[in-house]
PDB file of C-alpha atoms in Angstrom:
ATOM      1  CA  UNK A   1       8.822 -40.932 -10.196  1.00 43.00           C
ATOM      2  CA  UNK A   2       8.231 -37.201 -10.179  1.00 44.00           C
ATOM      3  CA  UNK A   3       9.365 -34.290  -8.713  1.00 43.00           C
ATOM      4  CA  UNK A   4       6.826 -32.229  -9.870  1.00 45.00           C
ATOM      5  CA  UNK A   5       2.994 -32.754 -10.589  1.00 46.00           C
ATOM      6  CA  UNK A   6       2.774 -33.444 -14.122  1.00 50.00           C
ATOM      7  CA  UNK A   7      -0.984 -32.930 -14.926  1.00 48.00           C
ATOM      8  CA  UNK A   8      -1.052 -35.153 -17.994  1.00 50.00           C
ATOM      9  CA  UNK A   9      -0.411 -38.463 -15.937  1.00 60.00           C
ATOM     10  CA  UNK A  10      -3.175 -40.568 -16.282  1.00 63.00           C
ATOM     11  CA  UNK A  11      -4.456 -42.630 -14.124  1.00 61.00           C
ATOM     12  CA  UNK A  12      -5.385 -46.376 -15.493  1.00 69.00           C
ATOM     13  CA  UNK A  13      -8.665 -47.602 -14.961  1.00 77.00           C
ATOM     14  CA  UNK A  14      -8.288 -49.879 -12.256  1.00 79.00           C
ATOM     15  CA  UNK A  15      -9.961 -49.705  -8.892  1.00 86.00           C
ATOM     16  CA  UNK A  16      -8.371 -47.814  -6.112  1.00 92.00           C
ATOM     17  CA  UNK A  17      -8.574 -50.456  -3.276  1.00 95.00           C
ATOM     18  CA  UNK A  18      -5.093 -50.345  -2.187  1.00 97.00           C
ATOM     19  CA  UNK A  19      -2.842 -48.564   0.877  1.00 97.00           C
ATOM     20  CA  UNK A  20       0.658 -47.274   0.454  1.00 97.00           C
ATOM     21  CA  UNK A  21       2.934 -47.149   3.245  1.00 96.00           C
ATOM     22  CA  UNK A  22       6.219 -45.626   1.998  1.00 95.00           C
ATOM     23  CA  UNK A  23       8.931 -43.435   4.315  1.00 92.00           C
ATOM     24  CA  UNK A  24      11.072 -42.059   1.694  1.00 85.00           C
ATOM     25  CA  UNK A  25      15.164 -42.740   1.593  1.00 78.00           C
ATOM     26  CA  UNK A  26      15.678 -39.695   3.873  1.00 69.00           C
ATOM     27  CA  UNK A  27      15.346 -38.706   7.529  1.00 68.00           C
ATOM     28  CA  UNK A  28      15.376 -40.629  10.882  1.00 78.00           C
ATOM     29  CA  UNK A  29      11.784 -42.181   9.922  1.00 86.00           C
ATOM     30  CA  UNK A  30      12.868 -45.436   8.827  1.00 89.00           C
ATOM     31  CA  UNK A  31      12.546 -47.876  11.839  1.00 89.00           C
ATOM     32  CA  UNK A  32       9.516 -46.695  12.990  1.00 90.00           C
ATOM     33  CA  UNK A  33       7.990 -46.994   9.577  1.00 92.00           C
ATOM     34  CA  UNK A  34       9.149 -50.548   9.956  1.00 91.00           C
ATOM     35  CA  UNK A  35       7.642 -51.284  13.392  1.00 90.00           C
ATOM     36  CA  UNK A  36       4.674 -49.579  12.040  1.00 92.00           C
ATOM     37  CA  UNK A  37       4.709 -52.327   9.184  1.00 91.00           C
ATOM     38  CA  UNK A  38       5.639 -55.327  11.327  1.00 87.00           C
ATOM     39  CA  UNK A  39       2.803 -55.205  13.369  1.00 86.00           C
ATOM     40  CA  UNK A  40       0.092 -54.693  10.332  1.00 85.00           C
ATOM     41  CA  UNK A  41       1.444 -57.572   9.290  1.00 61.00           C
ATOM     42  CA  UNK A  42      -0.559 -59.914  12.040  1.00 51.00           C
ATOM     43  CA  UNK A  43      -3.604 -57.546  11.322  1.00 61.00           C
ATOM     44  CA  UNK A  44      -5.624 -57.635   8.331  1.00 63.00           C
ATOM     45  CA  UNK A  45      -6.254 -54.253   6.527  1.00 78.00           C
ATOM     46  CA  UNK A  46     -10.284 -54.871   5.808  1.00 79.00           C
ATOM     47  CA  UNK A  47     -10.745 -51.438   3.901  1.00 88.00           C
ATOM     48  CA  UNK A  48      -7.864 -52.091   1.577  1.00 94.00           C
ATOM     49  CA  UNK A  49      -7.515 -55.119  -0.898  1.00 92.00           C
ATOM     50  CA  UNK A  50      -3.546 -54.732  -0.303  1.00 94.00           C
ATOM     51  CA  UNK A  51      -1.092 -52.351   1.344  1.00 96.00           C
ATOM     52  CA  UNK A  52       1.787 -51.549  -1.166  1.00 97.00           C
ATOM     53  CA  UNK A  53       5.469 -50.931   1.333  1.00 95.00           C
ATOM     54  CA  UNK A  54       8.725 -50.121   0.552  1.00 91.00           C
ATOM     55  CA  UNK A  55      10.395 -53.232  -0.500  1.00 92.00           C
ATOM     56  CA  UNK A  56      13.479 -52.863   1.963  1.00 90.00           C
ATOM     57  CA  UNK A  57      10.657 -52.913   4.440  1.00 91.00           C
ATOM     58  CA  UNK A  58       8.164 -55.067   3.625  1.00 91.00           C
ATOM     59  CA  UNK A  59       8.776 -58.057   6.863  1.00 89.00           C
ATOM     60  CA  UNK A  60      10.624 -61.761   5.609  1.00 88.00           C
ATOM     61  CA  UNK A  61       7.465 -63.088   6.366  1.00 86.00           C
ATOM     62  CA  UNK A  62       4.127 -61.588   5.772  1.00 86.00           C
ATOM     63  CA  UNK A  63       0.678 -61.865   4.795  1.00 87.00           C
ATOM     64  CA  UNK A  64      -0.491 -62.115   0.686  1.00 90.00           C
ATOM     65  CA  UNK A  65      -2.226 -58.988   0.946  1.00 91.00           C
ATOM     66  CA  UNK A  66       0.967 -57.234   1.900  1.00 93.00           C
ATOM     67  CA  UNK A  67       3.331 -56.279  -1.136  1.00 94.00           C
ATOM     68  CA  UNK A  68       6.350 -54.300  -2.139  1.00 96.00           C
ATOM     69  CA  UNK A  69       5.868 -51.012  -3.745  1.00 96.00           C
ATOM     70  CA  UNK A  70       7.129 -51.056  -7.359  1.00 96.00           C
ATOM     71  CA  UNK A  71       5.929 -47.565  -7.786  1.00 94.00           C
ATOM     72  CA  UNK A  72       5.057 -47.899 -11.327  1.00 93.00           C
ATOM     73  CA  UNK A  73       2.097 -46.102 -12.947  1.00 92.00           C
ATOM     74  CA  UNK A  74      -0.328 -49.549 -12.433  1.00 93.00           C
ATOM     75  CA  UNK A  75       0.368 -49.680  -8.918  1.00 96.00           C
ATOM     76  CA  UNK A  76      -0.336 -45.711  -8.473  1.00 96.00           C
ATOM     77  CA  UNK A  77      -3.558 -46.325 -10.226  1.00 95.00           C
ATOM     78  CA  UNK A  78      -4.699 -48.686  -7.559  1.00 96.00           C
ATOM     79  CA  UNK A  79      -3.446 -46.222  -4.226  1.00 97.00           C
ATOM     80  CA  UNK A  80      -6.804 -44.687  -2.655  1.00 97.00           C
ATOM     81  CA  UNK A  81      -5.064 -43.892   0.686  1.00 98.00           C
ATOM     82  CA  UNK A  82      -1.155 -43.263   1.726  1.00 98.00           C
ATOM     83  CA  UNK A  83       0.714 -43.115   4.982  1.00 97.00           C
ATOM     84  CA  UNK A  84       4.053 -42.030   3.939  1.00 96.00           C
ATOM     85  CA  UNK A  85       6.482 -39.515   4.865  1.00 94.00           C
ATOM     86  CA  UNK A  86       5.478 -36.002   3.097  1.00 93.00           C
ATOM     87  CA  UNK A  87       8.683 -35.875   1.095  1.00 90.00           C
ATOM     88  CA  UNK A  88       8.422 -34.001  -2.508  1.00 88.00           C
ATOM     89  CA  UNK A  89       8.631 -37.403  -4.617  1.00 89.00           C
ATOM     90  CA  UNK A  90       5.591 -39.141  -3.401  1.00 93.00           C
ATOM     91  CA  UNK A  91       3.754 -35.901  -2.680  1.00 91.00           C
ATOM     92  CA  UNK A  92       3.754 -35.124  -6.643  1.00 88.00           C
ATOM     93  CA  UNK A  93       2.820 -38.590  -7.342  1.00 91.00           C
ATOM     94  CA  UNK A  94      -0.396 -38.421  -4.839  1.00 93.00           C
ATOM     95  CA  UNK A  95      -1.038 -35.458  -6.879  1.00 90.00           C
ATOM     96  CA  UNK A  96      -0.792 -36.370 -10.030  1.00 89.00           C
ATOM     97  CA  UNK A  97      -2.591 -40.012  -8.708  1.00 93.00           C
ATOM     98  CA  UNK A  98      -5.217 -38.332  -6.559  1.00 93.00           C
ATOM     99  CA  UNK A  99      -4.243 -40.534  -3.733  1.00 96.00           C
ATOM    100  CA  UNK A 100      -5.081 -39.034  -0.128  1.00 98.00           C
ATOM    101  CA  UNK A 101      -1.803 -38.576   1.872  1.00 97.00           C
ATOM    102  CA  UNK A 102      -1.898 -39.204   5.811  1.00 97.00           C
ATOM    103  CA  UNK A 103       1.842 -37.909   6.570  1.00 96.00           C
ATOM    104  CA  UNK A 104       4.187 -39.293   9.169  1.00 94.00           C
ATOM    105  CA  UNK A 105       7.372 -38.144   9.867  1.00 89.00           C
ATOM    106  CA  UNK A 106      10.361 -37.200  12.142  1.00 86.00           C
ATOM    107  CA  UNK A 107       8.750 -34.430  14.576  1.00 80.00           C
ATOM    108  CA  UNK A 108      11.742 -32.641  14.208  1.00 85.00           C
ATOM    109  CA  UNK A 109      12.110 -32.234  10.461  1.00 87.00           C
ATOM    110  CA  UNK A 110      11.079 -28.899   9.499  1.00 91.00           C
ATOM    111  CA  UNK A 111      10.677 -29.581   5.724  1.00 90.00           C
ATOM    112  CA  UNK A 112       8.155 -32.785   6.736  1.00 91.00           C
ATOM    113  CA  UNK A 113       7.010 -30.234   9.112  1.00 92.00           C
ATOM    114  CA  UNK A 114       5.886 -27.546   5.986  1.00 92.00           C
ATOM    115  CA  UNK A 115       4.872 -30.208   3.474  1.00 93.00           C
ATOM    116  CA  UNK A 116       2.630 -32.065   6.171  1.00 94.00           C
ATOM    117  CA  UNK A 117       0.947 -28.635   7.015  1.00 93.00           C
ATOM    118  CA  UNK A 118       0.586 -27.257   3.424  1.00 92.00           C
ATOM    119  CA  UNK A 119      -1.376 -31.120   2.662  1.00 94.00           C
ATOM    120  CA  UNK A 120      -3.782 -30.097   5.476  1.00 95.00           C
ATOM    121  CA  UNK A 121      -4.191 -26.633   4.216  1.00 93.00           C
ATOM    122  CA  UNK A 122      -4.898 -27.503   0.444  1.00 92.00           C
ATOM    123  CA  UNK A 123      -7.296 -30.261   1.872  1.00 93.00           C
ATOM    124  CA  UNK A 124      -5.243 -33.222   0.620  1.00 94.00           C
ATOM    125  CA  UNK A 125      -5.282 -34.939   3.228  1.00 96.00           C
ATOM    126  CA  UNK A 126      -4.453 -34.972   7.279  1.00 96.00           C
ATOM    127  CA  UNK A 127      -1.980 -35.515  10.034  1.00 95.00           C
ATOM    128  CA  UNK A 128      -2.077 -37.691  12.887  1.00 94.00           C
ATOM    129  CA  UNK A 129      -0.085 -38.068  16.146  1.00 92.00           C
ATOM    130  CA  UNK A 130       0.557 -42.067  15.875  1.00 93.00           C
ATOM    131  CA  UNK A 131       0.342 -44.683  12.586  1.00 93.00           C
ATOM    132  CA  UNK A 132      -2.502 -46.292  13.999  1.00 92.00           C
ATOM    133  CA  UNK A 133      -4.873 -42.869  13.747  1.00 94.00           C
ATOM    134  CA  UNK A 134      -3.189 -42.557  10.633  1.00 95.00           C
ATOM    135  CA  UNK A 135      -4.508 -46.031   9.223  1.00 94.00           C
ATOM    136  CA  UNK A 136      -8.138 -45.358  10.822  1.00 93.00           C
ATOM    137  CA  UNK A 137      -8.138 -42.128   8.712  1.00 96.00           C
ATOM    138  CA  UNK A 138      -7.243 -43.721   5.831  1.00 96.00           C
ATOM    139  CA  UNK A 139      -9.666 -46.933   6.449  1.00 94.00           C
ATOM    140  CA  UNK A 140     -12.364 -44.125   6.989  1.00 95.00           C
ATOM    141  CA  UNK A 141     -11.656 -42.234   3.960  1.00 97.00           C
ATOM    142  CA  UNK A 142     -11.856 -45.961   2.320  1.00 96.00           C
ATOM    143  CA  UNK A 143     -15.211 -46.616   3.425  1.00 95.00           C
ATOM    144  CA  UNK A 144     -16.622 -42.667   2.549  1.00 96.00           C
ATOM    145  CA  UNK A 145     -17.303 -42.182  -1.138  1.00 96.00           C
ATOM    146  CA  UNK A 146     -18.825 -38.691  -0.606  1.00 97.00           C
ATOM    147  CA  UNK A 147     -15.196 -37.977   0.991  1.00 97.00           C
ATOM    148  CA  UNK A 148     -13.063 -39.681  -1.928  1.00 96.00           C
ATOM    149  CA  UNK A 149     -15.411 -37.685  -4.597  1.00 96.00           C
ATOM    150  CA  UNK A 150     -14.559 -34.224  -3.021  1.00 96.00           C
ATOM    151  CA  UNK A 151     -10.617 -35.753  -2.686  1.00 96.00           C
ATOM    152  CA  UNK A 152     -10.763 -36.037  -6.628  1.00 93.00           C
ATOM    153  CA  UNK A 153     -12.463 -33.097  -7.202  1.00 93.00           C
ATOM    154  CA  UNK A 154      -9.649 -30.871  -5.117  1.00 92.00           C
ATOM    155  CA  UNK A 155      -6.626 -32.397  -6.879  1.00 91.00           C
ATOM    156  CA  UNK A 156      -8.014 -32.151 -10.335  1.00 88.00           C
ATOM    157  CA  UNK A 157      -8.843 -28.457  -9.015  1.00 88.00           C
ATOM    158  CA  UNK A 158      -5.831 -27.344  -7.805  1.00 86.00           C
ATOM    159  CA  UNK A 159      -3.860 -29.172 -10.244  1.00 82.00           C
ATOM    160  CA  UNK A 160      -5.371 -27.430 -13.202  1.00 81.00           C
ATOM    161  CA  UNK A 161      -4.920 -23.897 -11.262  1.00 80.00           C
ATOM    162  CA  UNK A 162      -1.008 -25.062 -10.358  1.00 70.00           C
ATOM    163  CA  UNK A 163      -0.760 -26.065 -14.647  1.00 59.00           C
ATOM    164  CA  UNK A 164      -2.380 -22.537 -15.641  1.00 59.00           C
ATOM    165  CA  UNK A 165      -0.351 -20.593 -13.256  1.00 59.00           C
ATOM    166  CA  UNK A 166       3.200 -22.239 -14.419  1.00 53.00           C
ATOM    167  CA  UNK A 167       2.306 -21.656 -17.961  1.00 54.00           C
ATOM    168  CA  UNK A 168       1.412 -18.048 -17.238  1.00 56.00           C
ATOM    169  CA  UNK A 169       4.766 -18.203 -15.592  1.00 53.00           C
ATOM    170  CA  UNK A 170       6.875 -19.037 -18.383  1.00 52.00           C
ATOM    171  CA  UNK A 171       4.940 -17.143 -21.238  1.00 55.00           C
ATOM    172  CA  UNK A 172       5.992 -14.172 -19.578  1.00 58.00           C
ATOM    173  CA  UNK A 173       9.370 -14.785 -18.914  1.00 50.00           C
ATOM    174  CA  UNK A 174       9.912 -16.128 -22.970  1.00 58.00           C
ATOM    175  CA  UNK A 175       7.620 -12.785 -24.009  1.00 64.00           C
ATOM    176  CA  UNK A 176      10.540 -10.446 -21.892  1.00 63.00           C
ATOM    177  CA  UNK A 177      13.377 -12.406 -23.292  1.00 53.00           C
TER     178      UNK A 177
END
């Protein structure tokens, strides 16, 4: 994983058809990520050919469709759509992936608080009060190619400005050295 968007990630050509649920290793959000989990798992995700979790959540028993997170670059490539909570490791990698992030967190985490609102602001996604608004966002931005083709357009955008602006960053600190 990353800590930082690294532009030259590629994506593999695979197709996007997949969820990610993922709450980090920090903060109080852990339970209700699982609850959240548990009960998807007597519900079939129709937009989504599989929902990537955590694998210290994913439930003893579940359905095929539901599988632990290995967060390697193949299963990044497939992510259209995350819930997760907005922590700096998976926000790079929906960056660098183009994945749309639906964050959802501890109310009273101010850092969650700043990510989740600078996600809506850059239009990379969008908050919602409970998990299950946050899952029809993310089955609606499924089903909306017009919506996933502006998505990809913005990250590619403002990665490219964020790349350009670091490396006019450090030029000018190595031309005053």
């Amino acid at each position: 994983n990353c800590s930082i968007p690294q532009p030259w990630i590629k994506r593999q050509e695979v197709e996007q058809d997949s969820l990610l649920i993922s709450c980090g290793t920090g903060g109080g959000a852990t339970e209700v990520y699982r609850q959240f989990i548990q009960s998807l798992s007597y519900h079939r995700i129709n937009s989504f050919k599989r929902v990537f979790v955590e694998p210290r959540l994913v439930p003893r028993i579940h359905e095929d469709w539901l599988q632990p997170a290995d967060f390697s670059q193949t299963m990044f490539s497939r992510v259209l759509a995350a819930i997760c909570r907005p922590g700096l490791g998976i926000l790079s990698e929906c960056m660098a992936y183009g994945i749309r992030m639906f964050p959802m967190f501890e109310g009273n985490n101010i850092e969650m608080s700043r990510n989740a609102k600078l996600i809506v602001d850059m239009e990379l996604g969008l908050t919602n009060e409970t998990f299950r608004e946050a899952l029809m966002s993310a089955n609606y931005f499924a089903s909306d190619i017009a919506l996933q083709e502006f998505h990809r357009r913005r990250t590619r955008r403002i990665l490219e400005t964020t790349t350009t602006s670091a490396a006019r960053v450090l030029i000018s600190h190595i031309e005053k050295s």
